[in-house]
Coordinates of C-alpha atoms and ligand atoms in Angstrom, one line a residue:
M1 CA 44.1 2.6 -44.8
S2 CA 43.8 4.9 -41.9
E3 CA 40.0 4.9 -41.7
Q4 CA 38.1 2.0 -40.3
R5 CA 36.4 -0.3 -42.8
A6 CA 33.7 -2.7 -41.9
A7 CA 34.0 -5.8 -44.0
G8 CA 31.5 -8.5 -43.1
G9 CA 30.9 -6.7 -39.8
V10 CA 34.6 -6.6 -39.0
T11 CA 36.0 -3.2 -37.9
V12 CA 39.6 -2.6 -38.9
H13 CA 41.7 -0.3 -36.7
E14 CA 44.8 1.3 -38.2
A15 CA 46.2 4.4 -36.7
P16 CA 48.9 6.5 -38.4
P17 CA 50.9 8.4 -37.5
S18 CA 53.2 5.6 -36.3
R19 CA 55.3 7.7 -34.0
I20 CA 54.1 10.4 -31.6
L21 CA 56.2 12.2 -29.0
V22 CA 54.5 14.1 -26.3
G23 CA 55.8 16.3 -23.5
A24 CA 57.4 19.6 -22.4
G25 CA 60.6 20.0 -24.4
A26 CA 59.7 17.3 -26.9
R27 CA 60.7 19.8 -29.7
H28 CA 64.4 19.2 -28.8
A29 CA 64.0 15.6 -30.1
V30 CA 63.1 16.8 -33.7
P31 CA 66.7 16.8 -35.0
G32 CA 67.2 13.2 -33.7
E33 CA 63.8 12.3 -35.3
T34 CA 65.0 13.6 -38.7
E35 CA 68.2 11.5 -38.4
R36 CA 66.0 8.5 -37.5
L37 CA 64.3 9.0 -40.9
G38 CA 67.8 9.0 -42.6
S39 CA 67.3 12.7 -43.6
R40 CA 70.3 14.8 -44.5
R41 CA 68.5 17.8 -46.0
V42 CA 65.5 19.1 -44.1
L43 CA 63.0 21.6 -45.5
L44 CA 61.6 23.5 -42.5
V45 CA 58.1 24.9 -42.9
A46 CA 57.0 27.4 -40.2
T47 CA 54.7 30.3 -39.8
R48 CA 56.0 33.5 -38.3
S49 CA 54.2 32.7 -35.0
A50 CA 56.5 29.7 -34.7
G51 CA 59.6 31.8 -35.6
A52 CA 61.5 31.3 -32.3
A53 CA 61.0 27.5 -32.4
A54 CA 62.0 27.4 -36.0
D55 CA 65.1 29.4 -35.3
E56 CA 66.0 27.1 -32.5
L57 CA 65.5 24.0 -34.7
A58 CA 67.5 25.6 -37.6
R59 CA 70.4 26.1 -35.3
A60 CA 70.2 22.5 -34.0
L61 CA 70.0 21.1 -37.5
G62 CA 73.1 23.1 -38.6
P63 CA 74.2 22.0 -42.1
R64 CA 71.4 19.5 -42.3
L65 CA 68.9 22.4 -42.8
A66 CA 68.3 22.6 -46.6
A67 CA 65.9 25.6 -46.7
R68 CA 63.2 27.4 -44.8
F69 CA 59.7 28.3 -46.1
G70 CA 57.9 30.8 -43.9
R71 CA 54.6 31.6 -45.6
P72 CA 52.1 28.8 -45.2
V73 CA 48.6 30.0 -45.8
V74 CA 45.2 28.8 -44.4
H75 CA 43.4 26.2 -46.6
T76 CA 46.6 25.3 -48.5
P77 CA 46.4 27.2 -51.7
V78 CA 48.1 25.2 -54.5
T79 CA 50.0 28.3 -55.7
V80 CA 51.7 28.5 -52.3
T81 CA 52.4 24.8 -52.4
A82 CA 54.0 25.2 -55.9
E83 CA 56.3 27.9 -54.5
A84 CA 57.4 25.7 -51.5
L85 CA 57.8 22.7 -53.9
E86 CA 60.2 24.7 -56.0
L87 CA 62.3 25.6 -53.0
L88 CA 62.2 22.0 -51.8
R89 CA 63.5 20.8 -55.2
A90 CA 66.1 23.6 -55.6
H91 CA 67.7 22.7 -52.3
G92 CA 67.4 18.9 -52.7
A93 CA 65.4 18.4 -49.5
D94 CA 64.8 14.8 -48.4
S95 CA 62.3 15.5 -45.5
V96 CA 59.9 18.1 -44.4
V97 CA 59.4 19.4 -40.9
A98 CA 56.4 21.7 -40.2
I99 CA 56.1 23.8 -37.1
G100 CA 52.8 25.8 -36.6
G101 CA 49.1 25.5 -36.8
G102 CA 46.9 23.6 -39.3
S103 CA 48.2 25.8 -42.1
A104 CA 51.8 24.8 -41.7
V105 CA 50.9 21.2 -41.1
G106 CA 48.7 21.3 -44.3
L107 CA 51.5 22.6 -46.4
A108 CA 53.9 19.9 -45.2
K109 CA 51.2 17.3 -46.1
A110 CA 50.8 18.8 -49.5
L111 CA 54.5 18.7 -50.1
S112 CA 54.9 15.2 -48.8
V113 CA 52.1 13.7 -50.9
R114 CA 53.6 15.3 -54.0
T115 CA 57.1 14.1 -53.4
G116 CA 56.8 11.0 -51.2
L117 CA 59.2 12.6 -48.7
P118 CA 58.8 11.8 -45.0
Q119 CA 57.3 14.5 -42.8
I120 CA 57.4 15.5 -39.1
A121 CA 54.6 17.7 -37.8
V122 CA 55.1 19.9 -34.7
P123 CA 51.7 21.4 -34.1
T124 CA 51.3 24.7 -32.2
T125 CA 47.5 24.9 -32.1
Y126 CA 44.8 22.4 -31.2
A127 CA 43.4 22.0 -34.8
G128 CA 44.4 18.3 -35.0
S129 CA 45.3 18.1 -38.7
E130 CA 48.6 16.3 -37.9
M131 CA 46.6 13.2 -36.8
T132 CA 44.6 12.9 -40.0
P133 CA 45.3 11.4 -43.5
V134 CA 43.2 14.3 -44.9
L135 CA 44.3 17.3 -47.0
G136 CA 42.2 20.2 -48.0
E137 CA 43.6 22.3 -50.8
T138 CA 42.4 25.5 -52.5
K139 CA 42.6 26.1 -56.3
D140 CA 41.0 29.2 -57.9
G141 CA 39.1 29.8 -54.7
V142 CA 37.6 26.3 -54.6
K143 CA 38.5 24.0 -51.8
T144 CA 38.7 20.2 -52.4
T145 CA 39.5 17.6 -49.8
R146 CA 41.1 14.2 -50.3
R147 CA 42.0 11.3 -48.0
D148 CA 45.0 9.1 -48.5
P149 CA 47.2 7.3 -46.0
A150 CA 50.2 8.8 -47.6
I151 CA 49.1 12.3 -46.4
A152 CA 49.4 11.6 -42.7
P153 CA 52.7 12.7 -41.1
G154 CA 54.7 9.7 -40.0
T155 CA 56.0 11.4 -36.9
V156 CA 54.2 14.0 -34.7
V157 CA 55.9 15.9 -31.9
Y158 CA 53.6 17.6 -29.3
D159 CA 55.4 20.1 -27.1
P160 CA 53.0 22.0 -24.9
E161 CA 55.7 24.7 -24.4
L162 CA 55.1 25.7 -28.0
T163 CA 51.4 26.4 -27.3
S164 CA 52.1 28.9 -24.4
T165 CA 52.4 31.7 -27.0
M166 CA 48.9 31.2 -28.2
P167 CA 46.9 34.4 -27.4
P168 CA 43.7 33.8 -25.3
G169 CA 41.4 34.2 -28.3
L170 CA 43.3 31.5 -30.4
T171 CA 43.5 29.3 -27.3
L172 CA 39.8 29.4 -26.8
T173 CA 38.7 29.1 -30.4
S174 CA 41.3 26.4 -31.2
A175 CA 40.3 24.4 -28.2
L176 CA 36.6 24.6 -29.1
N177 CA 37.6 23.5 -32.6
A178 CA 39.2 20.4 -31.1
L179 CA 36.1 19.9 -28.9
A180 CA 33.9 19.9 -32.0
H181 CA 36.0 16.9 -33.4
A182 CA 35.3 15.0 -30.1
V183 CA 31.7 15.9 -29.9
E184 CA 31.0 14.8 -33.5
A185 CA 32.8 11.6 -32.9
L186 CA 30.5 10.8 -30.0
W187 CA 27.4 11.0 -32.3
A188 CA 29.1 9.5 -35.4
P189 CA 27.5 6.5 -37.0
D190 CA 30.8 4.7 -37.1
A191 CA 31.9 5.4 -33.5
T192 CA 33.6 2.5 -31.8
A193 CA 34.6 1.9 -28.2
A194 CA 38.0 3.4 -29.0
T195 CA 36.7 6.6 -30.5
D196 CA 34.1 7.0 -27.7
T197 CA 37.0 6.7 -25.2
W198 CA 39.2 9.2 -27.0
A199 CA 36.3 11.6 -27.5
T200 CA 35.2 11.5 -23.9
E201 CA 38.7 12.0 -22.6
A202 CA 39.3 14.8 -25.1
A203 CA 36.0 16.6 -24.1
D204 CA 36.8 16.2 -20.4
G205 CA 40.4 17.5 -20.9
I206 CA 39.2 20.5 -22.9
L207 CA 36.3 21.5 -20.6
T208 CA 38.3 20.9 -17.5
A209 CA 41.6 22.6 -18.5
L210 CA 40.4 25.4 -20.7
P211 CA 39.1 27.8 -18.1
G212 CA 42.3 27.7 -16.1
V213 CA 44.5 28.2 -19.2
L214 CA 42.4 31.2 -20.2
T215 CA 43.1 32.8 -16.9
D216 CA 46.8 31.7 -16.8
P217 CA 48.0 31.1 -20.4
Q218 CA 51.4 30.0 -19.3
A219 CA 50.1 27.2 -17.0
L220 CA 52.0 24.2 -18.3
P221 CA 49.9 21.4 -16.8
G222 CA 46.7 22.9 -18.3
R223 CA 48.5 23.4 -21.7
E224 CA 49.6 19.7 -21.5
R225 CA 46.1 18.6 -20.9
L226 CA 44.7 20.6 -23.7
Q227 CA 47.3 19.3 -26.1
E228 CA 46.7 15.7 -25.1
A229 CA 43.0 16.4 -25.7
A230 CA 43.8 17.9 -29.1
L231 CA 45.7 14.7 -30.0
L232 CA 42.8 12.5 -29.1
A233 CA 40.3 14.8 -30.8
G234 CA 42.5 14.7 -33.9
R235 CA 42.3 10.9 -33.8
C236 CA 38.5 11.2 -33.6
L237 CA 38.5 13.4 -36.7
A238 CA 40.6 10.9 -38.6
R239 CA 38.6 7.8 -37.6
T240 CA 34.9 8.8 -37.6
R241 CA 32.7 10.5 -40.1
M242 CA 32.0 14.1 -39.1
G243 CA 28.4 15.4 -39.1
L244 CA 26.4 18.7 -39.3
H245 CA 28.9 20.8 -37.3
H246 CA 31.8 20.1 -39.8
Q247 CA 29.4 20.3 -42.7
L248 CA 28.3 23.8 -41.7
A249 CA 31.9 24.8 -41.0
H250 CA 33.0 23.6 -44.5
A251 CA 30.0 25.2 -46.3
L252 CA 30.2 28.6 -44.5
G253 CA 34.0 28.7 -44.4
G254 CA 34.2 27.8 -48.1
T255 CA 31.5 30.2 -49.3
F256 CA 32.5 33.2 -47.2
D257 CA 36.2 32.6 -46.6
L258 CA 36.0 32.6 -42.8
P259 CA 38.6 32.1 -40.1
H260 CA 38.7 28.4 -39.3
A261 CA 38.9 28.2 -35.5
E262 CA 36.6 31.2 -34.8
L263 CA 33.9 29.7 -37.1
H264 CA 34.1 26.3 -35.3
A265 CA 33.9 27.9 -31.9
L266 CA 30.8 30.0 -32.5
L267 CA 28.9 27.3 -34.3
L268 CA 29.5 24.5 -31.7
P269 CA 26.9 25.5 -29.0
H270 CA 24.2 25.9 -31.7
V271 CA 24.9 22.5 -33.2
L272 CA 25.0 21.0 -29.7
A273 CA 21.5 22.5 -29.0
F274 CA 20.3 21.1 -32.3
N275 CA 21.7 17.6 -32.1
L276 CA 21.9 16.6 -28.4
P277 CA 18.2 15.8 -28.1
A278 CA 18.8 13.2 -30.8
A279 CA 22.1 11.9 -29.5
P280 CA 21.6 10.4 -26.1
K281 CA 25.1 8.8 -25.7
A282 CA 26.8 12.1 -26.4
A283 CA 24.3 14.0 -24.3
A284 CA 24.9 11.7 -21.3
R285 CA 28.7 11.8 -21.5
L286 CA 28.8 15.6 -22.0
A287 CA 26.3 16.1 -19.1
R288 CA 28.5 14.0 -16.9
I289 CA 31.6 16.0 -17.8
T290 CA 30.0 19.5 -17.5
G291 CA 27.9 18.5 -14.4
G292 CA 24.9 20.1 -16.0
D293 CA 23.9 21.4 -19.4
P294 CA 26.6 21.0 -22.0
V295 CA 25.0 23.6 -24.3
A296 CA 25.1 26.3 -21.5
T297 CA 28.7 25.4 -20.6
V298 CA 30.0 25.4 -24.2
G299 CA 27.9 28.5 -25.0
A300 CA 29.4 30.5 -22.1
L301 CA 32.9 29.6 -23.2
A302 CA 32.2 30.5 -26.9
R303 CA 30.6 33.8 -25.9
G304 CA 33.7 34.6 -23.7
H305 CA 35.7 35.1 -26.9
R306 CA 36.8 38.8 -27.3
G307 CA 36.6 38.5 -31.1
P308 CA 33.6 37.7 -33.4
T309 CA 31.1 35.4 -31.7
T310 CA 28.3 35.5 -34.3
L311 CA 28.1 34.8 -38.0
G312 CA 27.1 38.4 -38.6
A313 CA 30.2 39.7 -36.8
L314 CA 32.3 37.3 -38.9
G315 CA 30.9 39.1 -42.0
V316 CA 28.4 36.5 -43.2
P317 CA 25.5 38.2 -44.9
R318 CA 22.1 37.2 -43.4
D319 CA 20.5 36.8 -46.8
G320 CA 23.2 34.1 -47.6
L321 CA 22.1 31.7 -44.8
R322 CA 19.2 30.1 -46.6
A323 CA 21.3 29.0 -49.6
V324 CA 23.8 27.4 -47.2
A325 CA 21.1 25.6 -45.3
E326 CA 19.6 24.3 -48.6
R327 CA 22.9 23.0 -49.8
V328 CA 23.5 21.2 -46.4
A329 CA 20.0 19.7 -46.4
A330 CA 20.3 18.5 -50.0
Q331 CA 23.4 16.3 -49.2
P332 CA 23.8 16.0 -45.5
Y333 CA 26.8 14.5 -43.7
P334 CA 25.8 11.7 -41.4
N335 CA 24.1 13.3 -38.4
P336 CA 21.9 12.1 -35.5
R337 CA 19.1 14.6 -36.4
T338 CA 18.0 15.1 -40.0
P339 CA 19.1 18.6 -41.0
D340 CA 16.1 19.8 -43.1
A341 CA 16.5 23.2 -44.7
D342 CA 14.1 25.1 -42.4
A343 CA 15.7 23.7 -39.2
V344 CA 19.2 24.5 -40.4
T345 CA 18.1 28.0 -41.5
R346 CA 16.8 28.6 -37.9
L347 CA 20.1 27.2 -36.5
L348 CA 22.1 29.6 -38.7
E349 CA 19.8 32.5 -37.9
D350 CA 20.4 31.9 -34.2
A351 CA 24.2 31.8 -34.9
W352 CA 23.9 35.0 -36.9
Ligands
LIG401 P1 46.5 28.4 -38.6 O1 47.5 27.4 -38.7 O2 46.1 29.2 -39.8 O3 46.9 29.4 -37.4 C1 46.0 30.5 -37.0 C2 46.9 31.7 -36.6 O4 47.5 31.4 -35.4 C3 48.0 32.0 -37.6 O5 48.2 33.4 -37.7 C4 49.2 31.4 -36.9 O6 50.4 32.0 -37.2 C5 48.9 31.6 -35.4 N1 49.5 30.6 -34.5 C6 49.6 29.3 -34.6 N2 50.2 28.7 -33.5 C7 50.5 29.8 -32.7 C8 51.1 29.8 -31.4 N3 51.4 28.7 -30.7 N4 51.2 31.0 -30.8 C9 50.8 32.2 -31.5 N5 50.2 32.2 -32.7 C10 50.0 31.0 -33.3 O7 45.1 27.8 -38.0 P2 44.6 26.4 -37.4 O8 43.3 26.7 -36.8 O9 45.7 25.8 -36.5 O10 44.5 25.5 -38.7 C11 43.5 25.8 -39.6 C12 43.9 25.1 -40.9 O11 44.1 23.8 -40.7 C13 42.8 25.2 -42.0 O12 43.3 25.4 -43.2 C14 42.1 23.9 -41.8 O13 41.3 23.6 -43.0 C15 43.2 23.0 -41.6 N6 42.8 21.8 -40.8 C16 42.9 20.6 -41.5 C17 42.6 19.4 -40.9 C18 42.8 18.1 -41.6 O14 42.5 17.1 -41.1 N7 43.1 18.2 -42.9 C19 42.2 19.4 -39.6 C20 42.1 20.6 -38.9 C21 42.4 21.8 -39.5

């Protein structure tokens, strides 16, 4: 199992993926990694944004490229997976390589868990899905999530050069999405010394490197730091139970079909303001990193986004907030402060 289980007070640490390559130019190792898996027929899944990297990999694979699928969609609709599965079978693929954000990585997970084929993830955002044994899929507009060790990619290749094409808006919102994984790990009920360390380093990396990368998007050392932070934040997401922030993102994203990273980014300062008074360890660590008030620091970053920075601007109707708050309060994820419906409504009103 990839999650920790406490049996008789014993914590079990298991940490897929088993093989992680990190560094500028690491993408050039992907053909060798497919050979290492014994693969002769690679299905390449890549979004258009990753087109150049996918072309480069296709050339390097030569005749070992079985087919390419170029239309992964956010939240992994099962209809798209069925289409890609048909291509995979028609071309006799024996491994899957995904290059792109969480959408491409999610599709490769969906293909791998259906076929048992090995997968290599080459992430180009900071979403962190590649580090988790979790798959969210959408069928008839309803998203369901499952957890299975077989879902986690066996190999992950982090190449910061692939993130230098992220526009400033995506850089900002995706980095805050990763920060949310780290922050929620700090106040998680099942946090361990290991997850605390990863979460603290991830938060430090993001809050230290992000301002510089927003000014100079090509700055490779800053991009490397952000990507390493995303790796650790992804580990936190895999290994701890997420709280109110992720519950709100799931509830709002699912109900109103909202863009993943932008939603996370705008919610985070509001959830920090709500939870930090009840989460002293997280508050102390984040105060040390920011040298002051974490809510103000994260809030200023989030408001710096040139796109939508409120739920209203994202298209959420104000009269829909109460129902979301009631749903969240009825079955809360583990959270340091009890999210009663009135308090969550106020939080959402503030974010609106
Ligand atoms: P995404 O993959 O949908 O990408 C967002 C947009 O950015 C797309 O248009 C994409 O083409 C573009 N893009 C990606 N990388 C780029 C780059 N380097 N340069 C320029 N453009 C680029 O979004 P995401 O935020 O990475 O992932 C969101 C999806 O991942 C959601 O479906 C979410 O549920 C899922 N997710 C799953 C987990 C998990 O553990 N299962 C974790 C995090 C996210």
